[in-house]
């Protein structure tokens, strides 16, 4: 053995490689250098293989908001939004495009359920105001 700075007593398996013998600081290209030649800059994999997947956060948020609308607001019209949100979450890993469309439908159903709930509330208020008895016009008062 030769000690520090000398050649190792074994044969370097990467000596015939294009970048053999060069380590972190001595590599051409700096920190983003890709020694495997994939071209991605960080060695995440070969070209054509995505290393980032789409998030299903919108589908999860739509599902949670529809559930909150049903439970806390007694908005039974949000139940179809729960169904589409659940299907969107289930399809997120297998069919991301369908999951995205279903998440949009779930948000639209949530908005429509609130519009319907407001219309029903206003209708009940109008019916309630119209059906109040008039205590002042009755006969036989004291």
CSV table of C-alpha atoms in Angstrom, one decimal:
chain,number,residue,atom,x,y,z
A,1,UNK,CA,0.0,0.0,0.0
A,2,UNK,CA,1.2,3.4,-0.9
A,3,UNK,CA,-0.7,5.6,1.7
A,4,UNK,CA,-2.2,9.0,0.9
A,5,UNK,CA,-2.1,10.3,-2.6
A,6,UNK,CA,-0.8,7.1,-4.2
A,7,UNK,CA,-2.5,4.6,-6.4
A,8,UNK,CA,-4.7,2.0,-4.7
A,9,UNK,CA,-3.5,-1.6,-4.7
A,10,UNK,CA,-6.5,-2.7,-6.7
A,11,UNK,CA,-7.6,-2.1,-10.2
A,12,UNK,CA,-10.1,0.8,-10.7
A,13,UNK,CA,-13.3,-0.7,-12.2
A,14,UNK,CA,-14.2,2.7,-13.7
A,15,UNK,CA,-10.9,3.4,-15.3
A,16,UNK,CA,-12.2,2.7,-18.8
A,17,UNK,CA,-15.3,4.8,-18.2
A,18,UNK,CA,-15.6,8.2,-20.0
A,19,UNK,CA,-15.3,10.0,-16.7
A,20,UNK,CA,-13.2,7.5,-14.8
A,21,UNK,CA,-11.1,8.6,-11.9
A,22,UNK,CA,-12.8,12.0,-11.5
A,23,UNK,CA,-14.8,12.6,-8.4
A,24,UNK,CA,-17.3,15.3,-7.2
A,25,UNK,CA,-15.0,18.3,-7.4
A,26,UNK,CA,-13.2,17.3,-10.5
A,27,UNK,CA,-16.1,16.4,-12.7
A,28,UNK,CA,-16.8,18.6,-15.6
A,29,UNK,CA,-20.1,20.3,-15.4
A,30,UNK,CA,-20.2,21.1,-11.7
A,31,UNK,CA,-23.0,20.2,-9.3
A,32,UNK,CA,-25.6,19.3,-11.9
A,33,UNK,CA,-23.3,16.9,-13.7
A,34,UNK,CA,-24.8,13.6,-14.8
A,35,UNK,CA,-22.2,10.9,-14.9
A,36,UNK,CA,-24.7,8.4,-16.4
A,37,UNK,CA,-25.4,10.4,-19.5
A,38,UNK,CA,-29.2,10.5,-19.1
A,39,UNK,CA,-29.4,14.2,-19.8
A,40,UNK,CA,-31.7,15.0,-16.9
A,41,UNK,CA,-29.0,16.8,-15.0
A,42,UNK,CA,-29.6,15.1,-11.7
A,43,UNK,CA,-29.7,11.4,-12.5
A,44,UNK,CA,-33.4,10.8,-11.9
A,45,UNK,CA,-33.7,8.2,-14.6
A,46,UNK,CA,-33.6,7.7,-18.3
A,47,UNK,CA,-35.4,10.1,-20.7
A,48,UNK,CA,-39.1,9.6,-21.1
A,49,UNK,CA,-39.7,8.4,-17.6
A,50,UNK,CA,-41.4,11.0,-15.5
A,51,UNK,CA,-39.9,11.6,-12.0
A,52,UNK,CA,-42.7,13.9,-10.8
A,53,UNK,CA,-46.3,12.7,-10.7
A,54,UNK,CA,-49.4,14.8,-10.7
A,55,UNK,CA,-50.9,15.7,-7.4
A,56,UNK,CA,-54.4,14.7,-6.4
A,57,UNK,CA,-54.6,17.5,-3.9
A,58,UNK,CA,-57.6,19.1,-5.8
A,59,UNK,CA,-59.5,15.9,-5.7
A,60,UNK,CA,-58.8,15.4,-2.0
A,61,UNK,CA,-59.8,19.0,-1.2
A,62,UNK,CA,-63.0,18.7,-3.2
A,63,UNK,CA,-63.9,15.5,-1.3
A,64,UNK,CA,-63.2,17.1,2.1
A,65,UNK,CA,-65.2,20.2,1.2
A,66,UNK,CA,-68.2,18.3,0.0
A,67,UNK,CA,-68.1,16.1,3.2
A,68,UNK,CA,-67.9,19.3,5.3
A,69,UNK,CA,-70.9,20.7,3.4
A,70,UNK,CA,-73.0,17.7,4.0
A,71,UNK,CA,-72.0,17.2,7.7
A,72,UNK,CA,-71.8,20.8,9.0
A,73,UNK,CA,-74.2,22.6,6.6
A,74,UNK,CA,-76.7,19.8,6.2
A,75,UNK,CA,-76.3,20.3,2.5
A,76,UNK,CA,-77.6,17.0,1.1
A,77,UNK,CA,-77.2,18.3,-2.4
A,78,UNK,CA,-73.4,17.9,-2.0
A,79,UNK,CA,-73.6,14.1,-1.9
A,80,UNK,CA,-73.0,13.7,-5.7
A,81,UNK,CA,-69.9,15.8,-5.1
A,82,UNK,CA,-68.7,13.4,-2.5
A,83,UNK,CA,-69.2,10.5,-4.9
A,84,UNK,CA,-67.2,12.2,-7.8
A,85,UNK,CA,-64.5,13.3,-5.4
A,86,UNK,CA,-64.0,9.8,-4.0
A,87,UNK,CA,-63.8,8.4,-7.5
A,88,UNK,CA,-61.3,11.1,-8.5
A,89,UNK,CA,-59.1,10.2,-5.5
A,90,UNK,CA,-59.3,6.5,-6.4
A,91,UNK,CA,-58.3,7.2,-10.1
A,92,UNK,CA,-55.5,9.6,-9.3
A,93,UNK,CA,-52.7,7.0,-9.8
A,94,UNK,CA,-54.2,5.0,-12.6
A,95,UNK,CA,-55.8,7.6,-14.8
A,96,UNK,CA,-54.7,11.2,-13.9
A,97,UNK,CA,-56.6,12.9,-16.7
A,98,UNK,CA,-59.9,11.3,-15.6
A,99,UNK,CA,-59.1,12.1,-12.0
A,100,UNK,CA,-58.6,15.8,-12.9
A,101,UNK,CA,-61.9,16.0,-14.8
A,102,UNK,CA,-63.7,14.3,-11.9
A,103,UNK,CA,-62.2,16.7,-9.4
A,104,UNK,CA,-63.4,19.6,-11.5
A,105,UNK,CA,-66.9,18.0,-11.6
A,106,UNK,CA,-66.8,17.6,-7.8
A,107,UNK,CA,-66.0,21.3,-7.3
A,108,UNK,CA,-68.7,22.3,-9.7
A,109,UNK,CA,-71.2,20.1,-7.9
A,110,UNK,CA,-70.2,21.7,-4.6
A,111,UNK,CA,-70.8,25.1,-6.0
A,112,UNK,CA,-74.1,24.1,-7.5
A,113,UNK,CA,-75.2,22.5,-4.2
A,114,UNK,CA,-74.6,25.8,-2.4
A,115,UNK,CA,-76.6,27.7,-5.0
A,116,UNK,CA,-79.4,25.2,-4.6
A,117,UNK,CA,-79.2,25.4,-0.8
A,118,UNK,CA,-79.4,29.2,-0.9
A,119,UNK,CA,-82.4,29.1,-3.3
A,120,UNK,CA,-84.2,26.6,-1.0
A,121,UNK,CA,-83.3,28.8,2.1
A,122,UNK,CA,-84.7,31.9,0.4
A,123,UNK,CA,-87.8,30.1,-0.7
A,124,UNK,CA,-88.5,28.8,2.9
A,125,UNK,CA,-87.9,32.4,4.2
A,126,UNK,CA,-90.4,33.8,1.7
A,127,UNK,CA,-93.0,31.1,2.4
A,128,UNK,CA,-92.4,31.6,6.2
A,129,UNK,CA,-92.9,35.4,5.9
A,130,UNK,CA,-96.0,35.0,3.8
A,131,UNK,CA,-97.7,32.5,6.1
A,132,UNK,CA,-97.3,34.3,9.4
A,133,UNK,CA,-100.7,35.0,11.0
A,134,UNK,CA,-101.7,38.6,11.3
A,135,UNK,CA,-102.6,39.1,14.9
A,136,UNK,CA,-103.7,42.8,14.5
A,137,UNK,CA,-106.7,42.3,12.1
A,138,UNK,CA,-108.5,39.7,14.0
A,139,UNK,CA,-112.0,40.3,15.5
A,140,UNK,CA,-112.9,39.7,19.1
A,141,UNK,CA,-110.0,41.4,20.7
A,142,UNK,CA,-110.1,42.7,24.2
